[in-house]
mmCIF file of C-alpha atoms in Angstrom:
data_model
loop_
_atom_site.group_PDB
_atom_site.id
_atom_site.type_symbol
_atom_site.label_atom_id
_atom_site.label_comp_id
_atom_site.label_asym_id
_atom_site.label_seq_id
_atom_site.Cartn_x
_atom_site.Cartn_y
_atom_site.Cartn_z
ATOM 1 C CA MET A 179 18.886 -2.380 27.068
ATOM 2 C CA LEU A 180 16.408 -4.702 25.408
ATOM 3 C CA ASP A 181 15.958 -8.108 27.229
ATOM 4 C CA LEU A 182 16.975 -10.919 24.393
ATOM 5 C CA VAL A 183 15.896 -14.272 24.877
ATOM 6 C CA HIS A 184 17.277 -16.749 22.023
ATOM 7 C CA ARG A 185 15.473 -20.117 21.167
ATOM 8 C CA PRO A 186 17.315 -22.175 18.599
ATOM 9 C CA ALA A 187 13.818 -22.256 16.191
ATOM 10 C CA VAL A 188 12.376 -19.032 17.022
ATOM 11 C CA PRO A 189 14.340 -15.954 18.389
ATOM 12 C CA GLN A 190 11.867 -14.339 20.969
ATOM 13 C CA LEU A 191 12.322 -10.761 21.506
ATOM 14 C CA ASP A 192 11.052 -9.056 24.789
ATOM 15 C CA LEU A 193 10.245 -5.181 23.822
ATOM 16 C CA SER A 194 9.112 -4.277 27.445
ATOM 17 C CA SER A 195 11.600 -2.345 28.281
ATOM 18 C CA ALA A 196 12.342 -0.501 24.979
ATOM 19 C CA ARG A 197 12.352 3.302 24.831
ATOM 20 C CA ARG A 198 12.788 4.130 21.277
ATOM 21 C CA LEU A 199 12.396 1.801 18.096
ATOM 22 C CA LEU A 200 12.667 2.120 14.277
ATOM 23 C CA VAL A 201 11.142 0.492 11.783
ATOM 24 C CA VAL A 202 12.129 1.016 8.045
ATOM 25 C CA ARG A 203 9.964 0.998 5.274
ATOM 26 C CA LEU A 204 11.159 2.687 2.228
ATOM 27 C CA ASP A 205 8.427 2.584 -0.266
ATOM 28 C CA ASN A 206 5.172 3.907 -1.500
ATOM 29 C CA ILE A 207 2.454 4.872 0.076
ATOM 30 C CA GLY A 208 0.351 1.812 -0.090
ATOM 31 C CA ASP A 209 3.572 -0.270 1.250
ATOM 32 C CA VAL A 210 3.207 1.898 4.375
ATOM 33 C CA VAL A 211 -0.481 1.442 4.847
ATOM 34 C CA MET A 212 -0.232 -2.523 4.342
ATOM 35 C CA THR A 213 3.025 -2.472 7.123
ATOM 36 C CA GLY A 214 0.165 -0.951 9.773
ATOM 37 C CA PRO A 215 -0.758 -4.222 11.450
ATOM 38 C CA ALA A 216 2.823 -5.118 12.091
ATOM 39 C CA LEU A 217 3.336 -1.475 13.271
ATOM 40 C CA ARG A 218 0.045 -2.157 15.672
ATOM 41 C CA ALA A 219 1.686 -5.600 16.791
ATOM 42 C CA ILE A 220 5.081 -3.932 17.736
ATOM 43 C CA ARG A 221 3.486 -1.090 19.526
ATOM 44 C CA ALA A 222 1.247 -3.270 21.815
ATOM 45 C CA SER A 223 4.619 -4.775 22.582
ATOM 46 C CA ALA A 224 6.258 -2.077 23.441
ATOM 47 C CA PRO A 225 3.642 0.319 24.873
ATOM 48 C CA ARG A 226 6.683 2.964 26.562
ATOM 49 C CA ALA A 227 8.687 3.061 23.157
ATOM 50 C CA ALA A 228 8.614 5.910 20.725
ATOM 51 C CA LEU A 229 8.007 4.345 17.424
ATOM 52 C CA THR A 230 9.792 6.437 14.503
ATOM 53 C CA LEU A 231 9.083 5.503 10.771
ATOM 54 C CA LEU A 232 12.210 5.699 8.236
ATOM 55 C CA CYS A 233 10.496 6.291 5.141
ATOM 56 C CA SER A 234 10.506 7.291 1.695
ATOM 57 C CA PRO A 235 8.790 11.005 0.808
ATOM 58 C CA ALA A 236 5.775 9.580 -0.711
ATOM 59 C CA GLY A 237 5.840 7.263 2.648
ATOM 60 C CA ARG A 238 5.306 10.025 4.829
ATOM 61 C CA ARG A 239 2.536 11.335 3.474
ATOM 62 C CA ALA A 240 0.885 8.304 4.777
ATOM 63 C CA ALA A 241 2.444 7.766 8.014
ATOM 64 C CA ALA A 242 -0.390 9.836 9.469
ATOM 65 C CA LEU A 243 -2.891 7.423 8.707
ATOM 66 C CA LEU A 244 -1.108 5.100 10.760
ATOM 67 C CA PRO A 245 -1.539 4.976 14.545
ATOM 68 C CA GLY A 246 1.372 4.786 16.999
ATOM 69 C CA VAL A 247 3.667 6.435 14.889
ATOM 70 C CA ASP A 248 5.336 8.756 17.004
ATOM 71 C CA ASP A 249 8.218 10.434 14.605
ATOM 72 C CA THR A 250 9.552 10.196 10.968
ATOM 73 C CA ILE A 251 12.423 10.448 9.227
ATOM 74 C CA GLU A 252 12.642 10.878 5.745
ATOM 75 C CA ALA A 253 14.818 9.769 3.393
ATOM 76 C CA ARG A 254 15.945 8.795 -0.619
ATOM 77 C CA VAL A 255 18.608 5.975 -0.319
ATOM 78 C CA ALA A 256 20.742 4.627 -2.799
ATOM 79 C CA TRP A 257 19.102 0.819 -2.219
ATOM 80 C CA GLN A 258 16.324 1.928 -3.380
ATOM 81 C CA ASP A 259 17.053 4.004 -6.115
ATOM 82 C CA VAL A 260 16.239 3.099 -9.812
ATOM 83 C CA GLY A 261 17.765 5.736 -11.299
ATOM 84 C CA GLY A 262 17.070 9.200 -9.828
ATOM 85 C CA LEU A 263 19.898 9.560 -7.587
ATOM 86 C CA ARG A 264 23.221 11.005 -8.187
ATOM 87 C CA PHE A 265 26.275 9.330 -6.430
ATOM 88 C CA ASP A 266 26.762 10.898 -2.957
ATOM 89 C CA PRO A 267 28.303 8.391 -0.267
ATOM 90 C CA GLU A 268 27.815 11.420 2.043
ATOM 91 C CA ARG A 269 24.303 11.335 1.744
ATOM 92 C CA GLU A 270 24.056 8.178 3.133
ATOM 93 C CA LEU A 271 26.533 8.536 5.593
ATOM 94 C CA ALA A 272 24.665 11.521 6.743
ATOM 95 C CA LEU A 273 21.427 9.259 6.932
ATOM 96 C CA VAL A 274 23.724 6.521 9.008
ATOM 97 C CA ARG A 275 24.514 9.935 11.459
ATOM 98 C CA ARG A 276 20.842 10.344 11.583
ATOM 99 C CA LEU A 277 19.853 7.135 12.803
ATOM 100 C CA GLU A 278 22.740 6.953 15.273
ATOM 101 C CA SER A 279 21.210 10.269 16.841
ATOM 102 C CA GLY A 280 18.362 8.685 17.371
ATOM 103 C CA ARG A 281 19.764 6.182 20.026
ATOM 104 C CA PHE A 282 17.325 3.264 18.960
ATOM 105 C CA ASP A 283 17.246 0.160 20.874
ATOM 106 C CA ALA A 284 15.937 -2.100 18.196
ATOM 107 C CA ALA A 285 15.216 -1.496 14.227
ATOM 108 C CA PHE A 286 12.538 -3.589 12.244
ATOM 109 C CA VAL A 287 13.353 -3.640 8.256
ATOM 110 C CA PHE A 288 10.384 -4.291 6.547
ATOM 111 C CA THR A 289 10.818 -5.455 2.759
ATOM 112 C CA SER A 290 8.784 -7.033 -0.272
ATOM 113 C CA PHE A 291 9.799 -10.201 -1.620
ATOM 114 C CA SER A 292 12.361 -8.652 -3.978
ATOM 115 C CA GLN A 293 13.958 -6.238 -1.993
ATOM 116 C CA SER A 294 17.311 -7.028 0.303
ATOM 117 C CA VAL A 295 17.029 -6.599 4.171
ATOM 118 C CA PHE A 296 20.864 -6.061 4.182
ATOM 119 C CA PRO A 297 21.642 -2.572 2.687
ATOM 120 C CA PRO A 298 19.250 -0.936 5.508
ATOM 121 C CA ALA A 299 20.099 -3.069 8.157
ATOM 122 C CA PHE A 300 23.476 -2.632 7.680
ATOM 123 C CA ALA A 301 23.072 1.341 7.985
ATOM 124 C CA CYS A 302 21.458 0.503 11.182
ATOM 125 C CA TYR A 303 24.471 -1.819 12.136
ATOM 126 C CA LEU A 304 26.691 1.253 11.187
ATOM 127 C CA ALA A 305 24.513 3.719 13.291
ATOM 128 C CA GLY A 306 25.106 1.475 16.402
ATOM 129 C CA ILE A 307 21.329 -0.407 16.556
ATOM 130 C CA PRO A 308 22.012 -3.321 18.387
ATOM 131 C CA VAL A 309 19.172 -5.038 17.519
ATOM 132 C CA ARG A 310 18.099 -5.607 13.601
ATOM 133 C CA VAL A 311 15.495 -7.594 12.506
ATOM 134 C CA GLY A 312 14.657 -8.468 8.969
ATOM 135 C CA GLN A 313 13.397 -11.342 6.782
ATOM 136 C CA ALA A 314 16.521 -13.270 4.998
ATOM 137 C CA ALA A 315 17.236 -16.177 3.011
ATOM 138 C CA ASP A 316 20.646 -15.495 2.126
ATOM 139 C CA PHE A 317 23.647 -15.105 4.259
ATOM 140 C CA GLY A 318 24.606 -11.699 5.725
ATOM 141 C CA GLY A 319 26.851 -12.721 8.052
ATOM 142 C CA SER A 320 25.633 -10.752 11.638
ATOM 143 C CA VAL A 321 24.501 -7.584 9.786
ATOM 144 C CA LEU A 322 20.874 -8.841 11.178
ATOM 145 C CA SER A 323 21.125 -9.638 14.691
ATOM 146 C CA HIS A 324 17.915 -11.332 14.367
ATOM 147 C CA PRO A 325 17.362 -13.241 10.840
ATOM 148 C CA VAL A 326 13.702 -14.141 10.558
ATOM 149 C CA ALA A 327 13.040 -17.038 7.651
ATOM 150 C CA PRO A 328 11.241 -15.225 4.583
ATOM 151 C CA ALA A 329 7.601 -15.710 4.173
ATOM 152 C CA PRO A 330 6.496 -18.426 1.502
ATOM 153 C CA ASP A 331 6.655 -17.133 -2.083
ATOM 154 C CA GLY A 332 3.170 -15.385 -3.094
ATOM 155 C CA SER A 333 2.214 -14.539 0.712
ATOM 156 C CA HIS A 334 0.093 -11.699 0.805
ATOM 157 C CA GLN A 335 2.405 -8.172 1.852
ATOM 158 C CA VAL A 336 0.610 -7.616 5.156
ATOM 159 C CA ASP A 337 1.580 -11.233 6.270
ATOM 160 C CA ARG A 338 4.896 -11.208 5.189
ATOM 161 C CA ASN A 339 5.289 -8.119 7.536
ATOM 162 C CA LEU A 340 3.438 -9.846 10.089
ATOM 163 C CA ARG A 341 5.808 -12.896 9.612
ATOM 164 C CA LEU A 342 8.813 -10.497 10.704
ATOM 165 C CA VAL A 343 7.044 -9.787 14.253
ATOM 166 C CA GLU A 344 5.217 -13.078 14.785
ATOM 167 C CA GLY A 345 8.822 -14.892 13.749
ATOM 168 C CA LEU A 346 10.092 -13.171 16.993
ATOM 169 C CA GLY A 347 7.328 -13.995 19.295
ATOM 170 C CA ILE A 348 5.495 -10.788 19.310
ATOM 171 C CA PRO A 349 2.031 -11.282 19.034
ATOM 172 C CA ALA A 350 -0.232 -9.891 15.923
ATOM 173 C CA PRO A 351 -3.903 -9.682 17.598
ATOM 174 C CA ASP A 352 -5.468 -8.378 14.221
ATOM 175 C CA ARG A 353 -4.224 -8.462 10.714
ATOM 176 C CA ARG A 354 -6.824 -6.026 9.277
ATOM 177 C CA LEU A 355 -5.843 -2.967 7.536
ATOM 178 C CA ALA A 356 -6.886 -0.048 9.221
ATOM 179 C CA VAL A 357 -6.118 3.701 8.725
ATOM 180 C CA ARG A 358 -6.706 7.070 11.195
ATOM 181 C CA ILE A 359 -8.106 9.682 9.964
ATOM 182 C CA GLU A 360 -8.149 12.313 11.836
ATOM 183 C CA PRO A 361 -11.703 14.523 12.001
ATOM 184 C CA GLY A 362 -9.681 17.763 10.481
ATOM 185 C CA ALA A 363 -8.774 15.747 7.602
ATOM 186 C CA ALA A 364 -12.217 14.167 7.412
ATOM 187 C CA ALA A 365 -14.094 17.808 7.421
ATOM 188 C CA ARG A 366 -11.883 19.230 4.774
ATOM 189 C CA ALA A 367 -12.743 16.369 2.606
ATOM 190 C CA SER A 368 -16.441 16.790 2.910
ATOM 191 C CA ARG A 369 -15.778 20.628 2.294
ATOM 192 C CA LEU A 370 -13.935 19.353 -0.802
ATOM 193 C CA LEU A 371 -16.759 17.024 -1.847
ATOM 194 C CA ALA A 372 -19.174 19.579 -1.789
ATOM 195 C CA ARG A 373 -17.159 22.164 -3.767
ATOM 196 C CA VAL A 374 -17.503 19.726 -6.628
ATOM 197 C CA GLY A 375 -21.031 19.379 -5.964
ATOM 198 C CA VAL A 376 -21.497 16.167 -3.533
ATOM 199 C CA ALA A 377 -23.846 16.831 -0.901
ATOM 200 C CA PRO A 378 -22.732 15.129 2.878
ATOM 201 C CA ASP A 379 -24.019 11.297 2.569
ATOM 202 C CA GLU A 380 -25.059 11.718 -1.024
ATOM 203 C CA PRO A 381 -23.624 8.275 -2.637
ATOM 204 C CA PHE A 382 -20.994 8.613 -5.282
ATOM 205 C CA VAL A 383 -18.619 6.741 -6.989
ATOM 206 C CA ALA A 384 -14.343 7.586 -6.817
ATOM 207 C CA ILE A 385 -12.465 6.721 -9.658
ATOM 208 C CA ALA A 386 -8.687 6.600 -8.774
ATOM 209 C CA PRO A 387 -6.682 6.381 -12.278
ATOM 210 C CA GLY A 388 -3.250 6.452 -10.874
ATOM 211 C CA ALA A 389 -0.515 4.227 -9.972
ATOM 212 C CA SER A 390 3.252 4.537 -8.937
ATOM 213 C CA ALA A 391 4.397 2.196 -12.214
ATOM 214 C CA ARG A 392 2.766 3.433 -15.788
ATOM 215 C CA ALA A 393 2.779 -0.560 -15.989
ATOM 216 C CA ARG A 394 -0.080 -0.554 -13.470
ATOM 217 C CA ARG A 395 -2.097 2.405 -15.291
ATOM 218 C CA TYR A 396 -5.519 1.526 -16.691
ATOM 219 C CA PRO A 397 -5.891 3.970 -20.201
ATOM 220 C CA ALA A 398 -7.436 7.003 -18.936
ATOM 221 C CA ALA A 399 -9.873 7.345 -22.062
ATOM 222 C CA ARG A 400 -11.340 3.534 -21.179
ATOM 223 C CA TYR A 401 -11.713 5.170 -17.053
ATOM 224 C CA GLY A 402 -13.128 8.016 -18.698
ATOM 225 C CA LEU A 403 -16.117 5.666 -20.490
ATOM 226 C CA VAL A 404 -16.211 3.900 -16.923
ATOM 227 C CA ALA A 405 -17.196 7.251 -15.386
ATOM 228 C CA ALA A 406 -19.765 8.039 -18.122
ATOM 229 C CA GLU A 407 -21.338 4.560 -18.114
ATOM 230 C CA LEU A 408 -21.577 4.572 -13.807
ATOM 231 C CA ALA A 409 -22.792 7.845 -14.042
ATOM 232 C CA SER A 410 -25.471 6.951 -16.637
ATOM 233 C CA ALA A 411 -26.250 3.779 -14.949
ATOM 234 C CA LEU A 412 -26.614 5.053 -11.263
ATOM 235 C CA GLY A 413 -27.155 8.669 -11.380
ATOM 236 C CA TRP A 414 -24.474 9.328 -9.078
ATOM 237 C CA PRO A 415 -21.543 11.804 -9.099
ATOM 238 C CA ILE A 416 -18.448 10.326 -10.167
ATOM 239 C CA VAL A 417 -15.307 12.077 -8.600
ATOM 240 C CA VAL A 418 -11.871 11.727 -10.040
ATOM 241 C CA VAL A 419 -9.071 11.337 -7.023
ATOM 242 C CA GLY A 420 -5.321 11.488 -7.209
ATOM 243 C CA GLY A 421 -1.978 13.170 -6.842
ATOM 244 C CA ASP A 422 -0.435 16.267 -9.295
ATOM 245 C CA ARG A 423 0.858 13.488 -11.508
ATOM 246 C CA ASP A 424 -2.696 12.401 -12.102
ATOM 247 C CA LEU A 425 -4.079 15.816 -13.339
ATOM 248 C CA GLU A 426 -3.479 14.557 -16.932
ATOM 249 C CA ASP A 427 -5.554 11.541 -16.636
ATOM 250 C CA ALA A 428 -8.082 13.304 -14.790
ATOM 251 C CA ALA A 429 -8.191 15.600 -17.682
ATOM 252 C CA ARG A 430 -9.007 12.808 -19.723
ATOM 253 C CA ILE A 431 -11.576 11.268 -17.880
ATOM 254 C CA LEU A 432 -13.667 14.459 -17.432
ATOM 255 C CA ALA A 433 -13.108 14.617 -21.407
ATOM 256 C CA ALA A 434 -15.083 11.298 -21.871
ATOM 257 C CA ALA A 435 -17.259 12.054 -18.967
ATOM 258 C CA PRO A 436 -18.436 15.754 -18.526
ATOM 259 C CA ARG A 437 -20.909 14.840 -15.563
ATOM 260 C CA ALA A 438 -17.947 13.375 -13.637
ATOM 261 C CA ARG A 439 -15.999 16.099 -11.550
ATOM 262 C CA SER A 440 -12.087 15.740 -10.095
ATOM 263 C CA LEU A 441 -10.200 16.128 -6.960
ATOM 264 C CA ALA A 442 -7.159 15.092 -8.596
ATOM 265 C CA GLY A 443 -4.261 17.299 -7.039
ATOM 266 C CA GLU A 444 -6.139 18.621 -4.219
ATOM 267 C CA THR A 445 -6.218 16.198 -1.336
ATOM 268 C CA SER A 446 -3.788 15.551 1.029
ATOM 269 C CA ILE A 447 -3.432 11.567 1.418
ATOM 270 C CA PRO A 448 -5.338 11.639 5.213
ATOM 271 C CA GLU A 449 -8.025 13.932 2.759
ATOM 272 C CA TRP A 450 -7.694 10.853 0.143
ATOM 273 C CA ALA A 451 -8.490 8.739 2.624
ATOM 274 C CA ALA A 452 -11.068 9.990 3.638
ATOM 275 C CA VAL A 453 -12.835 10.995 0.245
ATOM 276 C CA ILE A 454 -12.234 7.106 -0.357
ATOM 277 C CA ARG A 455 -14.021 6.043 3.042
ATOM 278 C CA ALA A 456 -17.035 8.642 1.931
ATOM 279 C CA ALA A 457 -17.419 6.674 -1.607
ATOM 280 C CA ARG A 458 -19.863 4.183 -2.321
ATOM 281 C CA LEU A 459 -17.359 2.384 -4.394
ATOM 282 C CA VAL A 460 -13.827 2.963 -5.687
ATOM 283 C CA VAL A 461 -12.695 2.184 -9.337
ATOM 284 C CA THR A 462 -9.028 1.991 -9.339
ATOM 285 C CA SER A 463 -5.638 0.457 -10.578
ATOM 286 C CA HIS A 464 -2.987 -1.340 -8.447
ATOM 287 C CA SER A 465 -1.898 1.598 -6.412
ATOM 288 C CA ALA A 466 -2.580 2.833 -2.789
ATOM 289 C CA PRO A 467 -6.272 3.376 -3.001
ATOM 290 C CA LEU A 468 -6.746 0.067 -3.556
ATOM 291 C CA HIS A 469 -5.134 -0.562 0.026
ATOM 292 C CA LEU A 470 -6.661 2.518 1.312
ATOM 293 C CA ALA A 471 -10.162 1.339 0.202
ATOM 294 C CA ASP A 472 -9.535 -1.954 1.505
ATOM 295 C CA ALA A 473 -8.418 -0.295 4.920
ATOM 296 C CA VAL A 474 -11.886 1.716 5.524
ATOM 297 C CA ARG A 475 -13.890 -1.059 4.307
ATOM 298 C CA THR A 476 -15.080 0.634 0.762
ATOM 299 C CA PRO A 477 -16.066 -2.250 -2.138
ATOM 300 C CA VAL A 478 -13.596 -1.501 -5.071
ATOM 301 C CA VAL A 479 -12.946 -2.888 -8.539
ATOM 302 C CA CYS A 480 -9.380 -2.932 -9.349
ATOM 303 C CA LEU A 481 -7.594 -2.882 -12.909
ATOM 304 C CA PHE A 482 -4.812 -5.344 -11.843
ATOM 305 C CA SER A 483 -2.099 -5.672 -14.282
ATOM 306 C CA GLY A 484 -0.055 -8.303 -14.842
ATOM 307 C CA THR A 485 2.878 -6.820 -12.884
ATOM 308 C CA ASP A 486 2.255 -9.017 -9.652
ATOM 309 C CA ARG A 487 0.410 -11.660 -8.095
ATOM 310 C CA GLU A 488 -2.939 -10.692 -7.128
ATOM 311 C CA SER A 489 -2.704 -13.054 -3.976
ATOM 312 C CA GLU A 490 0.479 -10.670 -2.947
ATOM 313 C CA TRP A 491 -1.657 -7.408 -2.758
ATOM 314 C CA ARG A 492 -5.572 -8.144 -2.969
ATOM 315 C CA PRO A 493 -7.684 -6.193 -0.571
ATOM 316 C CA ARG A 494 -8.566 -9.128 2.230
ATOM 317 C CA ASP A 495 -11.751 -7.124 4.454
ATOM 318 C CA THR A 496 -13.840 -5.453 1.879
ATOM 319 C CA PRO A 497 -15.982 -6.387 -0.937
ATOM 320 C CA ALA A 498 -13.421 -6.411 -4.167
ATOM 321 C CA VAL A 499 -13.360 -7.280 -7.501
ATOM 322 C CA LEU A 500 -9.780 -7.818 -9.350
ATOM 323 C CA LEU A 501 -9.982 -7.468 -13.353
ATOM 324 C CA ARG A 502 -7.193 -8.298 -15.886
ATOM 325 C CA GLU A 503 -6.775 -10.193 -19.117
ATOM 326 C CA PRO A 504 -4.465 -13.585 -18.924
ATOM 327 C CA THR A 505 -0.877 -12.860 -20.175
ATOM 328 C CA ALA A 506 2.149 -14.933 -20.653
ATOM 329 C CA CYS A 507 4.695 -12.792 -19.235
ATOM 330 C CA ALA A 508 2.595 -12.335 -15.553
ATOM 331 C CA PRO A 509 3.624 -11.457 -13.237
ATOM 332 C CA CYS A 510 6.205 -9.458 -15.093
ATOM 333 C CA ARG A 511 7.406 -6.966 -12.346
ATOM 334 C CA LEU A 512 8.157 -4.417 -14.585
ATOM 335 C CA PHE A 513 7.339 -0.450 -14.401
ATOM 336 C CA ASP A 514 6.903 0.284 -17.810
ATOM 337 C CA CYS A 515 5.422 -2.241 -20.587
ATOM 338 C CA PRO A 516 7.199 -2.783 -23.508
ATOM 339 C CA ILE A 517 4.466 -4.731 -25.489
ATOM 340 C CA GLY A 518 1.182 -2.398 -24.956
ATOM 341 C CA LEU A 519 -0.469 -3.589 -21.617
ATOM 342 C CA PRO A 520 -2.567 -6.624 -22.995
ATOM 343 C CA CYS A 521 -3.024 -7.418 -19.318
ATOM 344 C CA LEU A 522 -5.241 -4.414 -18.777
ATOM 345 C CA ASP A 523 -7.306 -4.747 -22.213
ATOM 346 C CA VAL A 524 -10.346 -5.148 -20.018
ATOM 347 C CA GLU A 525 -12.970 -3.415 -21.655
ATOM 348 C CA PRO A 526 -14.808 -0.366 -19.920
ATOM 349 C CA ALA A 527 -18.316 -2.637 -19.696
ATOM 350 C CA ALA A 528 -16.812 -5.423 -17.718
ATOM 351 C CA VAL A 529 -15.398 -2.620 -15.234
ATOM 352 C CA VAL A 530 -19.071 -1.119 -14.755
ATOM 353 C CA GLU A 531 -20.754 -4.509 -14.652
ATOM 354 C CA ALA A 532 -18.562 -5.103 -11.515
ATOM 355 C CA GLY A 533 -18.822 -2.172 -9.624
ATOM 356 C CA LEU A 534 -22.557 -2.632 -10.439
ATOM 357 C CA SER A 535 -22.515 -6.059 -9.083
ATOM 358 C CA LEU A 536 -20.739 -4.991 -5.869
ATOM 359 C CA LEU A 537 -23.142 -2.157 -5.272
ATOM 360 C CA GLY A 538 -26.008 -4.949 -5.664
ATOM 361 C CA HIS A 539 -27.049 -2.860 -9.188
ATOM 362 C CA ILE A 540 -26.725 -5.815 -11.641
ATOM 363 C CA PRO A 541 -29.251 -5.022 -14.732
ATOM 364 C CA HIS A 542 -31.658 -7.694 -15.066
ATOM 365 C CA GLY A 543 -30.593 -9.964 -17.840
ATOM 366 C CA ALA A 544 -27.122 -9.072 -17.945
ATOM 367 C CA LYS A 545 -24.204 -11.833 -18.328
ATOM 368 C CA ARG A 546 -22.085 -11.807 -15.034
ATOM 369 C CA SER A 547 -18.540 -11.687 -16.486
ATOM 370 C CA ALA A 548 -16.780 -10.503 -12.879
ATOM 371 C CA ALA A 549 -18.046 -11.221 -9.429
ATOM 372 C CA ALA A 550 -16.675 -10.345 -5.781
ATOM 373 C CA ILE A 551 -14.991 -12.627 -3.934
ATOM 374 C CA PRO A 552 -15.242 -13.185 -0.596
ATOM 375 C CA PRO A 553 -12.396 -11.788 1.537
ATOM 376 C CA SER A 554 -11.517 -15.230 2.910
ATOM 377 C CA SER A 555 -11.909 -17.025 -0.642
ATOM 378 C CA ALA A 556 -8.762 -18.974 -2.065
ATOM 379 C CA LEU A 557 -7.379 -16.685 -4.551
ATOM 380 C CA GLU A 558 -5.271 -17.862 -8.067
ATOM 381 C CA ASP A 559 -2.768 -15.885 -10.244
ATOM 382 C CA SER A 560 -5.336 -16.653 -13.316
ATOM 383 C CA TRP A 561 -8.375 -14.590 -12.377
ATOM 384 C CA THR A 562 -9.316 -12.366 -15.532
ATOM 385 C CA ALA A 563 -12.090 -10.166 -16.559
ATOM 386 C CA SER A 564 -14.308 -13.094 -17.861
ATOM 387 C CA ALA A 565 -13.278 -15.908 -14.427
ATOM 388 C CA TYR A 566 -12.593 -13.837 -11.132
#
């Protein structure tokens, strides 16, 4: 049984005697990666506990990147459904029974600003988990045993995650993203790169065109122009990376840039991270590769759509340029754009220039339309292609 010490302002939680802990993060790959600093804080405070991650199918593929995760429970749940699940109460009840069988001492429920903590916390309540921690501003009765006041609006997702543990008196010694890439994954990534003509230690640019929401996808035809211009300017290989859903975009990029090569659909998530680590530069949309690049400290140019605020998701520990056009609808929080993606109407030349700037290859006399901002700099929601 955990030793709980309650204080009026900050509920303290002693994890030193915990044996089994559940972490809930039912989101995409990048969301799981950004939970890493909070997971490390929990692990440091509970050295004898086994840590299980309750995650989505996509999130499970990223779990291997996070040190300290001992096991995973994969689930698709009604409270995260955007229209793909059939009505099936038994599915949800089966999850409660699965959680009950885990005999967890405590559950940490991580959410983004727009998600309710109460459905997953109630599932944990029904599963008999005595300590249920989450961020909530509204009333939820005793569903949460330890409600933590939510992070301020616009907070970075990493800081929001850390707010959950720090609000319980659990220290967070390191706020940086970090991933674990096993030697086997790195070796397989090297073999894949060699197969498309990239020698060990040869500089190359990785282009990751995918994103979970169509409203975040920079047009593939423009990525193709970016790839062609970067190949011409640098003389380096351009490698397209992504999942199975990115194969069509990869083909369009290769059609516009015949010198580019593609590994889309051919890498696991750890291998994908290893390719990004080996690259000298990543060009991507607002998606998992943005956060993987931050975690492995590879410079990144991101076509950041107006769906979200940069302050919530930007890289903080690697040189980065985020480009978008200002629109009155940002942040729209939409999965699909009904007006043709005006926020991503960024010229390929501006993307190329941003990449060359990060690499220190600005052409002589070129006008700087974008520049890298150090991770510690203050950032505003009005970043654009012309005023980062």
